[in-house]
């Protein structure tokens, strides 16, 4: 009963400019979130049992690296990267999709998107 009264009171006292202000704040928040979720960089660094590998994000392709359990297959497509195959049991690394940092813990493989100039998103 009390919740219904509160919502009724709020909607009775809300003015059209309040809705406009709310909409502007919502659009601004979506814009900021969209920009921060964008993965930027021009290379990936892969840390695996066989060593550290670097691949360019500008060239689409499939790369294989040796991990603790076997071979992990990484795909670069359209400037983004994801793991498409791994010998681990639960396949969580594959379900991560495209991202800035991808981790396959059982196979001990870490993929990280980097900018070759060494700047992060905050410094840019």
N, CA and C of each residue as an Amber inpcrd file, in Angstrom:
protein
   372
   0.8120000  -1.1900000   0.0000000   0.0000000   0.0000000   0.0000000
   0.8590000   1.2590000   0.0000000   1.8800000   1.2420000   0.8560000
   2.7230000   2.4220000   0.9750000   3.5000000   2.6770000  -0.3250000
   3.9850000   1.6090000  -0.9730000   4.7350000   1.7650000  -2.2270000
   3.8610000   2.3890000  -3.3020000   2.6230000   1.9790000  -3.3710000
   1.7020000   2.5470000  -4.3530000   1.5060000   4.0370000  -4.1000000
   1.4020000   4.4220000  -2.8470000   1.2310000   5.8280000  -2.4870000
   2.4600000   6.6420000  -2.8840000   3.6540000   6.0650000  -2.6660000
   4.9000000   6.7700000  -3.0060000   4.9850000   7.0020000  -4.5090000
   4.7160000   5.9660000  -5.3070000   4.7790000   6.1210000  -6.7580000
   3.7400000   7.1100000  -7.2700000   2.5520000   7.0850000  -6.6970000
   1.5110000   8.0340000  -7.0930000   1.9530000   9.4530000  -6.7970000
   2.5360000   9.6660000  -5.6330000   3.0100000  10.9930000  -5.2210000
   4.1250000  11.4860000  -6.1520000   5.0550000  10.5880000  -6.5090000
   6.1690000  10.9660000  -7.3880000   5.6400000  11.3880000  -8.7600000
   4.7550000  10.6010000  -9.3390000   4.2480000  10.9110000 -10.6700000
   3.3630000  12.1550000 -10.6840000   2.7200000  12.4720000  -9.5900000
   1.9010000  13.6820000  -9.5210000   2.7770000  14.9310000  -9.4730000
   3.9650000  14.8240000  -8.8680000   4.8280000  15.9930000  -8.7010000
   5.8880000  16.1220000  -9.7890000   5.9400000  15.1800000 -10.7280000
   6.9390000  15.2190000 -11.7930000   6.4560000  16.1350000 -12.9090000
   7.3690000  17.0230000 -13.3420000   7.0560000  17.9760000 -14.4100000
   7.7210000  17.5270000 -15.7140000   7.2640000  18.0400000 -16.8510000
   7.8500000  17.6370000 -18.1420000   9.3650000  17.8720000 -18.2260000
   9.8610000  18.9410000 -17.6330000  11.3060000  19.1880000 -17.6780000
  12.0760000  18.1510000 -16.8570000  11.4460000  17.5640000 -15.8490000
  12.0800000  16.4870000 -15.0960000  12.3320000  15.2760000 -16.0010000
  11.3490000  14.9700000 -16.8390000  11.5190000  13.8640000 -17.7840000
  12.6270000  14.1650000 -18.7930000  12.6940000  15.3980000 -19.2480000
  13.7400000  15.7980000 -20.1840000  15.1180000  15.6730000 -19.5360000
  15.2350000  16.1410000 -18.3040000  16.5050000  16.0420000 -17.5850000
  16.9010000  14.5800000 -17.3950000  15.9520000  13.7550000 -17.0120000
  16.2200000  12.3260000 -16.8460000  16.6870000  11.7100000 -18.1620000
  16.0350000  12.0370000 -19.2680000  16.4060000  11.5000000 -20.5830000
  17.8210000  11.9380000 -20.9750000  18.1660000  13.1980000 -20.7140000
  19.5180000  13.6830000 -21.0400000  20.5800000  12.9620000 -20.2120000
  20.2960000  12.7520000 -18.9470000  21.2440000  12.0270000 -18.0920000
  21.3960000  10.5900000 -18.5770000  20.3090000   9.9550000 -18.9480000
  20.3490000   8.5830000 -19.4380000  21.1430000   8.4760000 -20.7340000
  20.9130000   9.3850000 -21.6730000  21.6530000   9.3810000 -22.9400000
  23.1410000   9.6240000 -22.6880000  23.4790000  10.5410000 -21.7920000
  24.8790000  10.8030000 -21.4590000  25.5460000   9.5880000 -20.8440000
  24.8560000   8.9010000 -19.9590000  25.4180000   7.7140000 -19.3180000
  25.6550000   6.6050000 -20.3410000  24.7200000   6.4200000 -21.2510000
  24.8830000   5.3990000 -22.2910000  26.0630000   5.7400000 -23.1890000
  26.2200000   7.0000000 -23.5390000  27.3380000   7.4280000 -24.3900000
  28.6770000   7.1570000 -23.7000000  28.7710000   7.5070000 -22.4250000
  30.0220000   7.3030000 -21.6800000  30.3180000   5.8120000 -21.5470000
  29.3100000   5.0090000 -21.2480000  29.5210000   3.5660000 -21.1060000
  29.9230000   2.9270000 -22.4270000  29.2960000   3.3440000 -23.5040000
  29.6100000   2.7760000 -24.8120000  31.0570000   3.0720000 -25.1750000
  31.5150000   4.2640000 -24.9180000  32.8850000   4.6410000 -25.2330000
  33.8790000   3.8770000 -24.3640000  33.5480000   3.6440000 -23.0950000
  34.4800000   2.9510000 -22.2110000  34.5180000   1.4520000 -22.4840000
  33.4590000   0.8780000 -23.0560000  33.4400000  -0.5470000 -23.3410000
  34.1220000  -0.8890000 -24.6580000  34.3920000   0.1030000 -25.4680000
  35.0410000  -0.1440000 -26.7520000  36.4830000  -0.5860000 -26.5180000
  36.8450000  -1.6990000 -27.1180000  38.1990000  -2.2230000 -26.9860000
  39.0790000  -1.5080000 -27.9880000  40.1180000  -0.8470000 -27.4880000
  41.0060000  -0.1420000 -28.4100000  42.4260000  -0.6580000 -28.2330000
  43.1110000  -0.7190000 -29.3030000  44.4890000  -1.1750000 -29.3120000
  44.8490000  -1.6140000 -30.7080000  46.1240000  -1.8880000 -30.9060000
  46.5270000  -2.3160000 -32.2350000  47.3200000  -3.6200000 -32.2280000
  47.4610000  -4.2220000 -31.0450000  48.1350000  -5.5200000 -30.9810000
  47.6220000  -6.2970000 -29.7760000  47.8310000  -7.6080000 -29.8070000
  47.5440000  -8.4190000 -28.6350000  48.8450000  -9.0480000 -28.1580000
  48.9520000  -9.1910000 -26.8700000  50.0700000  -9.8880000 -26.2620000
  49.5100000 -11.1470000 -25.6260000  50.0920000 -12.2850000 -25.9590000
  49.6350000 -13.5650000 -25.4410000  50.7330000 -14.1430000 -24.5610000
  50.3890000 -14.3790000 -23.3020000  51.3140000 -15.0270000 -22.3670000
  50.8820000 -16.4830000 -22.2580000  51.7780000 -17.3780000 -22.6280000
  51.4790000 -18.8080000 -22.5970000  52.7100000 -19.5490000 -22.1220000
  52.5680000 -20.8460000 -21.9630000  53.6800000 -21.6560000 -21.4790000
  54.8720000 -21.6070000 -22.4290000  54.6100000 -21.4880000 -23.7130000
  55.6770000 -21.4510000 -24.7080000  56.3910000 -20.1120000 -24.7810000
  55.9140000 -19.0860000 -24.0790000  56.5450000 -17.7770000 -24.1030000
  55.5170000 -16.6670000 -24.2490000  56.0060000 -15.5150000 -24.7020000
  55.1410000 -14.3490000 -24.9150000  55.0960000 -14.0780000 -26.4110000
  53.8770000 -13.9580000 -26.9390000  53.6840000 -13.7400000 -28.3700000
  52.9660000 -12.4170000 -28.5830000  53.2500000 -11.7740000 -29.7020000
  52.5410000 -10.5430000 -30.0750000  51.9910000 -10.7070000 -31.4880000
  50.7160000 -10.2880000 -31.6530000  50.0750000 -10.3400000 -32.9560000
  49.3770000  -9.0130000 -33.2080000  49.3530000  -8.5820000 -34.4470000
  48.7170000  -7.3270000 -34.8140000  47.2040000  -7.5080000 -34.9160000
  46.4540000  -6.5350000 -34.3990000  44.9970000  -6.5530000 -34.5210000
  44.5450000  -6.0350000 -35.8810000  45.4770000  -5.4890000 -36.6550000
  45.1360000  -4.9580000 -37.9700000  45.0240000  -6.0560000 -39.0210000
  45.5530000  -7.2420000 -38.7040000  45.5320000  -8.3550000 -39.6520000
  44.6560000  -9.4750000 -39.0980000  43.5700000  -9.7800000 -39.8110000
  42.7090000 -10.8880000 -39.3960000  43.4570000 -12.2010000 -39.5530000
  43.1980000 -13.1190000 -38.6440000  43.8370000 -14.4230000 -38.7530000
  43.5800000 -15.2820000 -37.5370000  44.0580000 -16.5050000 -37.6210000
  43.9320000 -17.4690000 -36.5260000  45.3400000 -17.8390000 -36.0720000
  45.5500000 -17.7640000 -34.7610000  46.8750000 -18.0330000 -34.1890000
  46.7530000 -19.1240000 -33.1400000  47.7440000 -19.9980000 -33.1170000
  47.7580000 -21.1090000 -32.1680000  48.9450000 -20.9340000 -31.2260000
  48.6630000 -21.0650000 -29.9290000  49.7270000 -20.9700000 -28.9270000
  49.6540000 -22.1950000 -28.0240000  50.8100000 -22.6470000 -27.5720000
  50.8820000 -23.8280000 -26.7150000  50.7550000 -23.4010000 -25.2650000
  49.8060000 -24.0180000 -24.5950000  49.5990000 -23.7750000 -23.1730000
  49.9680000 -24.9920000 -22.3530000  49.6080000 -24.9550000 -21.0900000
  49.9290000 -26.0260000 -20.1530000  49.2580000 -27.3580000 -20.5340000
  48.0020000 -27.2980000 -20.9910000  47.2490000 -28.5070000 -21.3390000
  47.3020000 -28.8570000 -22.8230000  47.6450000 -27.8950000 -23.6330000
  47.6480000 -28.1340000 -25.0790000  47.5520000 -26.8230000 -25.8350000
  46.9570000 -26.8680000 -27.0040000  46.9380000 -25.7230000 -27.9090000
  45.6620000 -24.8860000 -27.7370000  45.8420000 -23.5790000 -27.5920000
  44.7260000 -22.6330000 -27.5620000  44.7270000 -21.8830000 -28.8800000
  43.5390000 -21.7650000 -29.4850000  43.4170000 -21.1040000 -30.7830000
  42.7390000 -19.7550000 -30.5790000  43.3950000 -18.7040000 -31.0590000
  42.9260000 -17.3300000 -30.8980000  42.6190000 -16.7680000 -32.2790000
  41.4490000 -16.1420000 -32.4110000  41.0750000 -15.5400000 -33.6890000
  41.0840000 -14.0240000 -33.5610000  41.6660000 -13.3670000 -34.5570000
  41.6190000 -11.9100000 -34.6700000  40.7310000 -11.6040000 -35.8670000
  39.6990000 -10.7960000 -35.6160000  38.7530000 -10.4880000 -36.6820000
  38.2150000  -9.0810000 -36.4830000  38.3950000  -8.2390000 -37.4780000
  37.8620000  -6.8780000 -37.4150000  38.4500000  -6.0360000 -36.2970000
  39.7090000  -6.2560000 -35.9500000  40.3470000  -5.4710000 -34.8990000
  39.9980000  -5.9370000 -33.4950000  39.3290000  -7.0890000 -33.3790000
  38.9830000  -7.6470000 -32.0770000  39.4890000  -9.0770000 -32.0050000
  39.5580000  -9.6170000 -30.8000000  40.0890000 -10.9620000 -30.6390000
  39.2460000 -11.7850000 -29.6790000  39.2360000 -13.0920000 -29.9090000
  38.5850000 -14.0070000 -28.9830000  39.1870000 -15.3960000 -29.1290000
  38.9600000 -16.2140000 -28.1150000  39.4710000 -17.5830000 -28.1170000
  38.4060000 -18.4710000 -28.7440000  38.7980000 -19.2600000 -29.7540000
  37.8150000 -20.1090000 -30.4240000  37.9690000 -21.5870000 -30.0650000
  39.1170000 -21.9670000 -29.4870000  39.3070000 -23.3580000 -29.1230000
  40.3510000 -23.4560000 -28.0150000  40.0820000 -24.3580000 -27.0700000
  41.0210000 -24.5700000 -25.9830000  40.8220000 -25.9670000 -25.4060000
  41.8770000 -26.6060000 -24.8960000  41.7500000 -27.9640000 -24.3830000
  41.1760000 -28.0490000 -22.9600000  40.8560000 -26.9400000 -22.3510000
  40.3350000 -26.9660000 -20.9750000  38.9400000 -27.5900000 -20.9450000
  38.5270000 -28.0660000 -19.7750000  37.2590000 -28.7910000 -19.6440000
  36.0340000 -27.8900000 -19.7300000  36.0300000 -26.7690000 -19.0170000
  34.7990000 -25.9790000 -18.8970000  34.5830000 -24.9540000 -20.0080000
  35.5780000 -24.6440000 -20.8030000  35.4660000 -23.7560000 -21.9680000
  34.9820000 -22.3390000 -21.6220000  35.2470000 -21.8880000 -20.4140000
  34.8640000 -20.5340000 -20.0150000  35.5780000 -19.4990000 -20.8680000
  36.8060000 -19.7560000 -21.2320000  37.5720000 -18.8070000 -22.0410000
  36.9230000 -18.5750000 -23.4010000  36.2960000 -19.5850000 -23.9580000
  35.6320000 -19.4510000 -25.2510000  34.3650000 -18.6180000 -25.1000000
  33.6410000 -18.8150000 -24.0010000  32.3930000 -18.0830000 -23.7690000
  32.6180000 -16.6230000 -23.3800000  33.8620000 -16.2150000 -23.1290000
  34.1380000 -14.8170000 -22.8100000  33.8430000 -13.9060000 -23.9990000
  33.8810000 -14.4490000 -25.1980000  33.6330000 -13.6450000 -26.3870000
  34.8020000 -12.7170000 -26.6760000  34.4940000 -11.6240000 -27.3580000
  35.5200000 -10.6320000 -27.6790000  35.7550000  -9.7790000 -26.4450000
  37.0090000  -9.4460000 -26.1740000  37.2850000  -8.6340000 -25.0030000
  38.6860000  -8.0830000 -24.9990000  38.9550000  -7.2350000 -24.0170000
  40.2710000  -6.6120000 -23.8740000  41.2550000  -7.5680000 -23.2160000
  40.7810000  -8.3610000 -22.2480000  41.6170000  -9.3620000 -21.6030000
  40.8630000 -10.6810000 -21.5970000  41.4880000 -11.7100000 -22.1140000
  40.9090000 -13.0480000 -22.1570000  41.8320000 -13.9860000 -21.3940000
  41.2510000 -14.8480000 -20.5710000  42.0620000 -15.7150000 -19.7240000
  41.5550000 -17.1470000 -19.8090000  42.4800000 -18.0740000 -19.9970000
  42.1880000 -19.5000000 -19.8950000  43.0700000 -20.0250000 -18.7590000
  42.5200000 -20.0740000 -17.5650000  43.3120000 -20.4660000 -16.3990000
  43.8200000 -21.8990000 -16.4490000  42.9840000 -22.8830000 -16.7990000
  43.5170000 -24.2500000 -16.8110000  44.6810000 -24.4350000 -17.7860000
  44.6320000 -23.7430000 -18.9100000  45.6880000 -23.8710000 -19.9090000
  46.7980000 -22.8370000 -19.7130000  46.6070000 -21.9530000 -18.7500000
  47.5960000 -20.9150000 -18.4180000  47.9350000 -20.0350000 -19.6240000
  46.8730000 -19.5040000 -20.2610000  47.0230000 -18.6030000 -21.3990000
  46.2840000 -17.3090000 -21.0890000  46.9730000 -16.1750000 -21.2930000
  46.3690000 -14.8590000 -21.0760000  46.5600000 -14.0440000 -22.3490000
  45.4580000 -13.4880000 -22.8590000  45.4770000 -12.6530000 -24.0560000
  45.0850000 -11.2530000 -23.6210000  45.8970000 -10.2590000 -23.9780000
  45.6150000  -8.8840000 -23.5740000  45.7820000  -7.9460000 -24.7710000
  44.7660000  -7.1070000 -25.0040000  44.8250000  -6.1150000 -26.0750000
  45.6200000  -4.9200000 -25.5690000  46.5840000  -4.4780000 -26.3710000
  47.4410000  -3.3610000 -25.9740000  47.5950000  -2.3690000 -27.1200000
  47.9690000  -1.1700000 -26.7540000  48.3330000  -0.1520000 -27.7190000
  49.8530000  -0.1890000 -27.8340000  50.3800000  -0.2180000 -29.0380000
  51.8300000  -0.3490000 -29.2110000  52.6090000   0.8220000 -28.6260000
  51.9210000   1.9660000 -28.4420000  52.5940000   3.1240000 -27.8600000
  52.6620000   3.0290000 -26.3430000  51.9560000   2.0660000 -25.7510000
  52.0260000   1.8730000 -24.3250000  51.0330000   2.6910000 -23.5090000
  50.1170000   3.4090000 -24.1630000  49.1450000   4.1950000 -23.4310000
  47.9160000   3.3570000 -23.1230000  47.3070000   3.6290000 -21.9870000
  46.0400000   2.9670000 -21.7010000  44.8980000   3.9200000 -22.0180000
  43.6770000   3.4940000 -21.8020000  42.5040000   4.2870000 -22.1710000
  42.4360000   5.6050000 -21.3920000  42.9270000   5.6220000 -20.1700000
  42.8620000   6.8370000 -19.3600000  43.8840000   7.8700000 -19.8350000
  45.0870000   7.3980000 -20.1910000  46.1260000   8.3160000 -20.6430000
  45.8240000   8.9250000 -21.9850000  45.0310000   8.2200000 -22.8120000
  44.6900000   8.7520000 -24.1260000  43.6890000   9.8420000 -23.9630000
